[in-house]
Coordinates of C-alpha atoms and ligand atoms in Angstrom, one line a residue:
M7 CA 22.6 22.8 13.2
T8 CA 25.2 23.1 10.1
K9 CA 23.0 23.1 7.0
F10 CA 23.6 19.5 5.4
Q11 CA 25.5 19.6 2.2
R12 CA 25.8 17.2 -1.4
P13 CA 29.1 15.5 0.0
D14 CA 27.0 14.3 3.1
C15 CA 24.2 12.4 1.3
V16 CA 27.6 10.7 -1.1
S17 CA 29.1 9.6 2.1
L18 CA 25.6 8.0 3.9
D19 CA 24.8 6.0 0.4
A20 CA 28.8 4.7 1.0
A21 CA 28.3 3.4 4.5
D22 CA 24.6 2.1 3.0
A23 CA 24.7 -1.1 4.0
L24 CA 21.6 -2.0 1.8
A25 CA 22.6 -0.4 -1.3
A26 CA 23.2 -2.6 -3.7
L27 CA 19.5 -3.6 -3.4
R28 CA 19.0 -0.5 -5.9
E29 CA 20.7 -2.6 -8.5
Q30 CA 17.9 -5.1 -8.7
F31 CA 15.5 -2.6 -10.6
S32 CA 15.6 -0.9 -14.1
L33 CA 15.7 2.8 -13.7
P34 CA 15.5 5.7 -15.8
N35 CA 18.8 7.6 -15.4
D36 CA 16.9 10.6 -15.5
V37 CA 14.4 10.4 -12.7
I38 CA 14.1 11.1 -9.0
Y39 CA 11.5 8.4 -8.4
L40 CA 9.5 9.3 -5.2
D41 CA 6.2 7.5 -6.3
G42 CA 6.7 3.5 -5.3
N43 CA 4.0 4.5 -2.9
S44 CA 1.8 4.6 -6.3
L45 CA 3.5 2.5 -7.9
G46 CA 6.6 0.4 -7.9
A47 CA 9.1 0.7 -9.8
L48 CA 10.2 -2.6 -12.6
P49 CA 13.0 -4.5 -11.0
K50 CA 15.2 -6.5 -13.9
S51 CA 14.2 -9.9 -13.5
T52 CA 10.3 -9.0 -14.5
A53 CA 10.8 -9.1 -18.1
A54 CA 12.3 -12.1 -18.8
R55 CA 10.6 -13.6 -16.1
V56 CA 6.9 -12.9 -17.8
Q57 CA 8.8 -12.9 -21.0
A58 CA 9.5 -17.4 -20.2
V59 CA 5.7 -17.3 -18.9
V60 CA 4.7 -16.2 -22.2
T61 CA 6.6 -18.2 -24.3
E62 CA 7.8 -21.7 -22.5
E63 CA 5.0 -21.9 -19.8
W64 CA 2.4 -20.7 -22.3
G65 CA 3.4 -21.2 -25.0
R66 CA 5.3 -24.8 -25.1
G67 CA 3.3 -25.8 -21.6
L68 CA 0.1 -25.3 -22.5
I69 CA -2.6 -25.8 -20.1
R70 CA -0.5 -28.5 -18.8
S71 CA 1.4 -26.2 -17.2
W72 CA -0.8 -25.4 -14.8
N73 CA 0.5 -28.7 -13.1
T74 CA 4.0 -28.5 -15.1
A75 CA 4.9 -25.2 -14.2
G76 CA 3.0 -24.6 -11.0
W77 CA 0.3 -22.0 -12.2
I78 CA -2.0 -23.7 -9.6
D79 CA 0.3 -22.7 -6.8
L80 CA 1.0 -19.4 -8.0
P81 CA -1.8 -17.9 -5.3
S82 CA -0.6 -19.9 -2.0
R83 CA 2.6 -19.5 -3.0
V84 CA 3.6 -16.0 -3.9
G85 CA 1.3 -15.7 -0.7
N86 CA 3.2 -17.0 2.2
K87 CA 6.3 -14.3 0.9
I88 CA 3.6 -12.3 1.7
A89 CA 3.5 -13.4 4.4
R90 CA 6.6 -13.4 5.5
L91 CA 6.7 -9.7 4.9
V92 CA 3.7 -8.9 7.4
G93 CA 4.2 -11.1 10.2
A94 CA 1.3 -14.0 9.0
A95 CA 1.9 -17.8 9.3
P96 CA 2.9 -19.6 5.9
D97 CA -1.1 -20.4 4.7
E98 CA -2.6 -17.5 6.3
L99 CA -2.7 -15.6 3.2
V100 CA -3.6 -15.1 -0.6
V101 CA -2.6 -13.3 -3.4
T102 CA -6.2 -12.9 -5.3
D103 CA -8.1 -10.2 -7.0
S104 CA -7.7 -6.4 -6.4
T105 CA -7.5 -4.4 -2.7
S106 CA -11.0 -3.6 -3.1
I107 CA -12.5 -7.2 -4.5
N108 CA -10.6 -8.5 -1.2
L109 CA -12.2 -5.9 1.6
Y110 CA -15.5 -6.5 -0.3
K111 CA -14.3 -10.5 0.7
V112 CA -13.5 -9.2 4.8
L113 CA -15.7 -7.5 5.8
S114 CA -18.7 -9.5 4.6
A115 CA -17.3 -12.7 6.9
A116 CA -16.6 -9.7 9.3
L117 CA -20.3 -8.5 9.0
A118 CA -20.9 -12.4 9.0
I119 CA -19.3 -12.7 11.8
A120 CA -21.0 -10.0 14.6
R121 CA -23.8 -11.1 12.8
V122 CA -23.7 -13.8 14.8
D123 CA -21.4 -12.8 18.2
S124 CA -23.5 -9.0 18.5
P125 CA -26.3 -8.9 16.6
Q126 CA -27.4 -5.2 18.3
R127 CA -23.5 -3.8 16.6
R128 CA -24.4 -2.4 13.7
I129 CA -22.1 0.3 12.7
I130 CA -18.8 0.0 10.6
V131 CA -16.5 2.6 11.7
S132 CA -13.9 3.9 9.3
E133 CA -12.5 7.2 8.7
R134 CA -13.2 9.8 6.2
E135 CA -10.0 10.5 4.9
N136 CA -9.5 7.0 4.2
F137 CA -9.1 5.7 0.8
P138 CA -11.9 6.1 -1.1
T139 CA -12.4 3.1 -2.9
D140 CA -12.4 1.3 1.3
L141 CA -15.6 3.4 1.7
Y142 CA -17.2 2.8 -1.7
M143 CA -17.0 -0.8 -0.7
A144 CA -17.6 -0.2 3.1
Q145 CA -20.5 1.2 2.3
S146 CA -22.3 -1.1 -0.7
L147 CA -21.9 -3.4 1.8
A148 CA -23.7 -1.0 5.4
A149 CA -26.3 -1.1 2.8
Q150 CA -27.2 -4.3 2.2
H151 CA -26.2 -5.0 5.8
G152 CA -29.2 -3.2 6.8
M153 CA -25.7 -1.7 8.9
Q154 CA -24.8 1.5 8.9
L155 CA -21.2 3.6 7.7
E156 CA -20.2 6.3 9.9
L157 CA -17.2 8.3 9.3
V158 CA -14.5 9.9 11.9
E159 CA -12.0 12.0 11.8
Q160 CA -8.3 10.9 11.2
G161 CA -6.9 10.0 15.1
Q162 CA -10.2 9.7 16.5
A163 CA -11.8 5.9 16.1
L164 CA -10.6 4.7 18.7
S165 CA -13.4 7.6 21.0
R166 CA -16.2 6.3 18.8
L167 CA -15.7 2.5 19.5
H168 CA -19.1 1.8 21.7
D169 CA -21.3 -0.9 22.2
D170 CA -22.9 -0.4 19.2
V171 CA -20.3 -1.4 16.6
A172 CA -19.1 -4.3 14.7
V173 CA -16.2 -3.3 12.8
L174 CA -13.5 -0.8 12.5
L175 CA -11.5 -0.5 9.0
L176 CA -9.1 1.0 8.7
T177 CA -5.6 1.6 6.4
Q178 CA -2.4 1.6 8.7
V179 CA -0.1 4.3 6.2
N180 CA -2.9 6.9 5.7
Y181 CA -2.4 8.0 1.8
R182 CA -2.5 11.5 2.5
S183 CA -1.0 12.4 5.3
G184 CA 0.9 9.1 6.2
V185 CA 0.6 9.2 9.1
L186 CA 0.7 5.4 10.3
Y187 CA -1.5 3.4 13.1
D188 CA 0.0 1.3 16.0
M189 CA -1.3 -2.1 15.2
A190 CA -1.1 -3.5 18.1
A191 CA -2.3 -0.9 20.1
V192 CA -5.4 -0.6 17.8
T193 CA -6.0 -3.9 18.1
A194 CA -6.2 -3.8 20.9
A195 CA -8.7 -1.3 22.3
A196 CA -11.3 -2.4 19.5
H197 CA -10.7 -5.9 20.8
A198 CA -11.7 -4.5 25.1
A199 CA -14.4 -2.6 23.1
G200 CA -15.9 -5.4 20.8
A201 CA -15.4 -4.4 17.3
L202 CA -13.4 -6.6 14.8
T203 CA -10.4 -5.0 13.1
I204 CA -10.0 -5.0 9.2
W205 CA -6.0 -3.8 8.4
D206 CA -5.8 -1.9 5.1
L207 CA -1.8 -2.6 4.5
A208 CA -1.6 -1.0 0.5
H209 CA 0.5 1.4 2.6
S210 CA 2.4 -0.7 4.6
A211 CA 3.5 -4.2 3.2
G212 CA 7.1 -3.6 1.6
A213 CA 7.1 -0.5 3.5
V214 CA 6.6 -1.1 6.7
P215 CA 7.3 -4.2 9.4
V216 CA 4.3 -5.5 9.6
D217 CA 2.9 -8.1 12.1
L218 CA -0.8 -9.6 11.8
G219 CA -0.3 -12.4 13.9
G220 CA 1.2 -10.6 16.9
A221 CA -0.8 -8.2 16.8
Q222 CA -4.3 -10.0 17.0
A223 CA -5.3 -8.7 14.2
D224 CA -8.8 -10.0 12.6
F225 CA -8.9 -9.7 8.7
A226 CA -6.1 -8.0 6.3
I227 CA -5.6 -7.1 3.1
G228 CA -2.9 -5.4 0.7
C229 CA -2.1 -3.9 -3.1
G230 CA 0.8 -5.9 -5.2
Y231 CA 1.6 -2.7 -7.4
K232 CA 3.3 -0.1 -4.1
Y233 CA 6.0 -0.9 -1.9
L234 CA 5.4 -4.8 -3.2
N235 CA 6.4 -3.2 -7.3
G236 CA 4.3 -5.8 -8.5
G237 CA 3.2 -4.1 -11.7
P238 CA 0.4 -2.3 -12.9
G239 CA -2.9 -3.5 -11.5
A240 CA -0.5 -6.3 -9.9
P241 CA -3.1 -8.4 -8.0
A242 CA -3.9 -8.3 -4.7
F243 CA -2.9 -9.9 -0.8
V244 CA -5.8 -10.9 1.9
W245 CA -5.2 -12.6 5.4
A246 CA -7.7 -14.3 7.8
H247 CA -6.1 -14.6 11.4
A248 CA -6.6 -18.7 12.3
R249 CA -9.7 -17.8 14.3
H250 CA -11.6 -17.1 11.6
V251 CA -10.5 -18.5 8.7
N252 CA -12.6 -21.5 9.1
R253 CA -15.7 -19.6 10.4
V254 CA -17.7 -18.6 7.7
E255 CA -17.9 -17.8 4.2
Q256 CA -17.3 -14.9 1.8
P257 CA -20.0 -14.3 -0.6
L258 CA -17.7 -14.0 -4.3
S259 CA -17.8 -17.9 -4.1
G260 CA -15.9 -19.1 -7.1
W261 CA -14.6 -22.0 -8.0
H262 CA -11.3 -21.0 -7.1
G263 CA -12.7 -21.1 -3.4
H264 CA -13.6 -24.6 -3.5
A265 CA -12.8 -27.2 -2.2
A266 CA -12.6 -29.5 -4.6
P267 CA -13.1 -27.4 -8.0
F268 CA -11.7 -29.5 -10.8
A269 CA -14.5 -32.3 -9.5
F270 CA -16.9 -29.4 -10.5
T271 CA -19.5 -30.3 -8.7
P272 CA -22.9 -28.0 -8.6
D273 CA -23.5 -27.4 -5.1
Y274 CA -20.3 -24.7 -4.1
Q275 CA -18.7 -26.1 -0.6
P276 CA -15.6 -23.9 1.1
A277 CA -12.1 -25.2 0.9
P278 CA -10.8 -24.9 4.6
G279 CA -8.5 -22.2 5.6
M280 CA -7.4 -18.8 3.4
A281 CA -8.6 -20.8 -0.3
R282 CA -11.9 -19.6 0.3
Y283 CA -10.9 -16.6 -0.2
L284 CA -10.0 -17.1 -4.3
C285 CA -12.1 -16.5 -6.2
G286 CA -12.3 -17.6 -10.7
T287 CA -9.3 -18.6 -11.8
P288 CA -5.4 -16.2 -11.5
T289 CA -4.0 -13.6 -13.5
L290 CA -1.3 -15.9 -13.9
L291 CA 1.2 -13.6 -16.0
S292 CA 0.3 -10.0 -13.5
L293 CA 0.4 -13.1 -10.6
A294 CA 4.5 -14.1 -12.3
A295 CA 5.3 -10.6 -12.3
L296 CA 3.8 -9.9 -8.8
E297 CA 6.3 -12.9 -7.7
C298 CA 9.2 -10.7 -9.2
G299 CA 8.6 -7.7 -7.2
V300 CA 7.7 -9.3 -3.9
D301 CA 11.7 -11.1 -4.3
T302 CA 13.3 -7.6 -4.3
V303 CA 11.9 -7.1 -0.9
L304 CA 12.5 -10.5 0.8
A305 CA 16.5 -9.8 -0.6
A306 CA 16.3 -7.3 1.9
E307 CA 16.2 -10.9 4.7
P308 CA 20.2 -11.3 5.0
F309 CA 20.4 -7.2 5.3
G310 CA 18.3 -7.5 8.6
G311 CA 15.1 -7.1 6.2
M312 CA 12.0 -4.9 7.0
Q313 CA 13.2 -3.8 9.9
A314 CA 16.5 -3.1 8.2
L315 CA 14.2 -1.6 5.3
R316 CA 13.0 0.7 8.1
R317 CA 15.4 1.9 9.5
K318 CA 16.1 3.7 6.4
S319 CA 13.0 4.7 5.2
L320 CA 12.7 6.7 7.8
A321 CA 16.7 8.1 7.3
L322 CA 15.6 9.2 4.1
S323 CA 12.7 10.5 5.7
D324 CA 14.1 12.6 8.1
L325 CA 16.3 13.9 6.2
F326 CA 14.0 15.3 3.1
I327 CA 11.8 16.5 5.8
R328 CA 15.3 18.6 7.3
L329 CA 16.2 19.5 3.6
V330 CA 12.7 20.8 2.9
H331 CA 12.7 23.4 6.4
E332 CA 16.2 24.1 5.7
Q333 CA 15.7 25.0 2.2
L334 CA 12.5 25.7 1.7
S335 CA 12.2 28.1 4.0
A336 CA 11.3 30.9 1.7
H337 CA 8.2 29.8 0.4
P338 CA 4.9 28.9 1.8
I339 CA 5.4 24.8 2.8
T340 CA 4.1 22.6 5.0
V341 CA 4.9 18.9 5.9
V342 CA 2.2 17.3 7.2
T343 CA 3.1 13.5 7.6
P344 CA 4.3 13.8 11.7
I345 CA 8.1 14.2 12.1
D346 CA 7.6 11.7 15.3
A347 CA 8.4 8.9 13.2
A348 CA 7.4 6.2 15.2
R349 CA 3.8 7.9 13.1
R350 CA 4.8 8.3 10.0
G351 CA 5.0 5.2 7.5
S352 CA 7.5 5.5 4.5
Q353 CA 5.9 8.5 2.9
V354 CA 6.0 12.5 3.3
S355 CA 3.0 14.3 2.2
L356 CA 3.8 18.8 1.3
T357 CA 1.3 21.7 1.9
F358 CA 2.1 24.3 -1.1
D359 CA 0.1 27.8 -0.5
G360 CA -1.0 28.0 -4.2
D361 CA -1.6 26.1 -6.6
G362 CA 0.2 22.6 -6.1
Y363 CA -0.7 21.1 -8.6
A364 CA 1.2 22.8 -11.5
V365 CA 3.9 22.9 -8.2
M366 CA 4.2 18.8 -8.8
Q367 CA 4.1 18.8 -12.6
A368 CA 6.4 20.7 -12.7
L369 CA 8.8 18.9 -10.7
I370 CA 7.8 15.7 -12.5
A371 CA 9.2 18.0 -15.7
R372 CA 12.2 18.6 -14.3
G373 CA 12.8 14.2 -13.2
V374 CA 11.5 14.5 -10.1
I375 CA 8.8 12.0 -9.7
G376 CA 6.2 12.6 -6.7
D377 CA 2.6 13.2 -6.9
F378 CA -0.8 14.9 -6.4
R379 CA -3.4 14.8 -4.3
A380 CA -6.2 17.3 -4.1
G381 CA -8.1 17.8 -0.5
D382 CA -12.0 17.8 -0.3
K383 CA -12.3 21.7 -0.2
T384 CA -16.2 21.0 1.4
R385 CA -14.1 19.9 4.5
G386 CA -11.4 22.9 4.0
D387 CA -9.0 19.8 4.0
A388 CA -6.3 21.3 2.0
D389 CA -4.3 19.7 -1.6
L390 CA -1.2 18.1 -1.1
L391 CA 2.9 17.3 -3.3
R392 CA 3.7 13.6 -1.7
F393 CA 6.6 12.3 -1.3
G394 CA 6.5 7.9 -1.3
F395 CA 10.7 7.1 0.1
T396 CA 11.3 3.8 -1.1
P397 CA 14.5 2.0 1.2
L398 CA 15.2 0.1 -2.2
Y399 CA 15.7 2.2 -4.7
L400 CA 16.2 5.5 -3.0
R401 CA 19.6 7.0 -2.1
H402 CA 20.5 10.2 -0.2
I403 CA 21.3 11.2 -2.9
D404 CA 18.2 11.6 -4.3
V405 CA 16.3 13.1 -1.2
F406 CA 18.9 15.7 -2.3
D407 CA 19.0 16.5 -5.5
A408 CA 14.5 16.5 -5.1
V409 CA 14.6 19.3 -3.0
Q410 CA 17.3 21.1 -4.3
T411 CA 15.0 20.3 -7.9
L412 CA 12.1 22.1 -5.9
R413 CA 14.0 24.8 -4.3
D414 CA 14.4 26.0 -8.3
V415 CA 10.9 25.3 -9.3
L416 CA 9.4 27.6 -6.9
D417 CA 12.5 30.0 -6.5
S418 CA 12.3 29.9 -11.1
G419 CA 8.4 30.0 -10.7
L420 CA 8.4 27.1 -13.3
W421 CA 5.7 26.7 -11.9
R422 CA 3.6 29.3 -13.3
E423 CA 3.9 28.3 -16.2
A424 CA 0.6 28.1 -18.1
R425 CA 1.4 24.3 -19.8
F426 CA 2.0 23.1 -15.9
A427 CA -1.6 23.8 -14.6
R428 CA -3.5 21.6 -17.6
K429 CA -4.6 18.3 -15.6
G430 CA -3.8 14.1 -17.4
A431 CA -6.9 12.0 -16.5
V432 CA -4.6 10.9 -13.8
T433 CA -3.4 13.0 -11.3
Ligands
PLP513 C1 -3.9 1.9 -3.3 C2 -4.7 1.0 -2.4 C3 -6.1 0.8 -2.9 C4 -6.3 0.1 -4.4 O1 -7.5 -0.7 -4.6 P1 -7.6 -0.8 -6.2 O2 -8.7 -2.3 -5.7 O3 -6.7 -2.0 -6.6 O4 -7.6 -0.2 -7.4 C5 -7.2 0.1 -1.8 N1 -6.7 1.1 -0.3 C6 -6.0 2.4 -0.5 C7 -6.5 2.2 1.2 C8 -5.2 1.6 -1.1 O5 -4.1 2.4 -0.8

């Protein structure tokens, strides 16, 4: 196979039907941004929209804007937009709180259902390498409900689904390895074993096509600030299948989840439908910013939507993997994300036999932003260099230039400079 060259990438970009979507973003010229899986890029529309909400809707409209500017409808309006990206029906998904908090709500609801339908089931199954906040929230709930959280190694959950398992809690795309699960197949297997499923879509929404309804999943949550470009700390979303939503309450019974919040009655009555998953007053400025971010993903709909974004995402990550193999073979770098595209989300993770943290810091200093995730050494997990491929704003030349820069950092030994070994508070 002949080696891939930069002009090949220029040609691919020229033929890319999604190329214009990059214009939606305000990106620094001197940066190649491969961390949209941690914090999405800034849409050009966001600053003006937030400014209008502040000066017009808040400054002039004051409290009237809850009605006149439609503030009160924003959690469901933005929810309905996200629903289009994850295969949910209208009014099945709301935007509220954080991913961690929404997990608390849906896991509580799932445990309440299990308590009625199958009280002998006392186990929540998840993976040791799931994102820690998911595990921490599940630990707390398991303790409160007198149940147990059992952690299995990645990919082993289905073999643990015996008749003592109440809930299977999985993240569809693993934040470390980038491994993607077949939601429909895993959900069907869980249901056949009598367990409910909770899917964390933090690295799926806006990254891979998701069909919650088609998969007959039970509950889902997801993140607003990753591939949905909602901005730092953007609110998250929550979905429950229609067969469950009115059956149980969630425990964070704030007034916005009440059937009639503005009746101001002393007794809690959950709203019918997903509104019961709301809690307190929505964070309006963040919600307005999130809507701009979600709109950048919906802008792909005329070009084939999530299916087209998925094709480009895989083209970019395939190219990255190929270039890593072609250009970095002299260095102790290994691709840990599945080579099989059907099992890969929108990121690629590498291991480096050496100080991977310093390599990533040197790479960032050279304008290529990925990130570093330390492995659990007590379990022999490797440290990872993570690279997210956001098809909305990345070009094939960015992938080429990023690998070239990584090669320079490794060939020159730049990463060995002492300044790259110092750790910041956030890695
Ligand atoms: C990013 C991420 C979260 C983030 O949760 P927050 O409540 O927003 O901090 C949760 N779960 C997974 C799987 C994630 O990747």
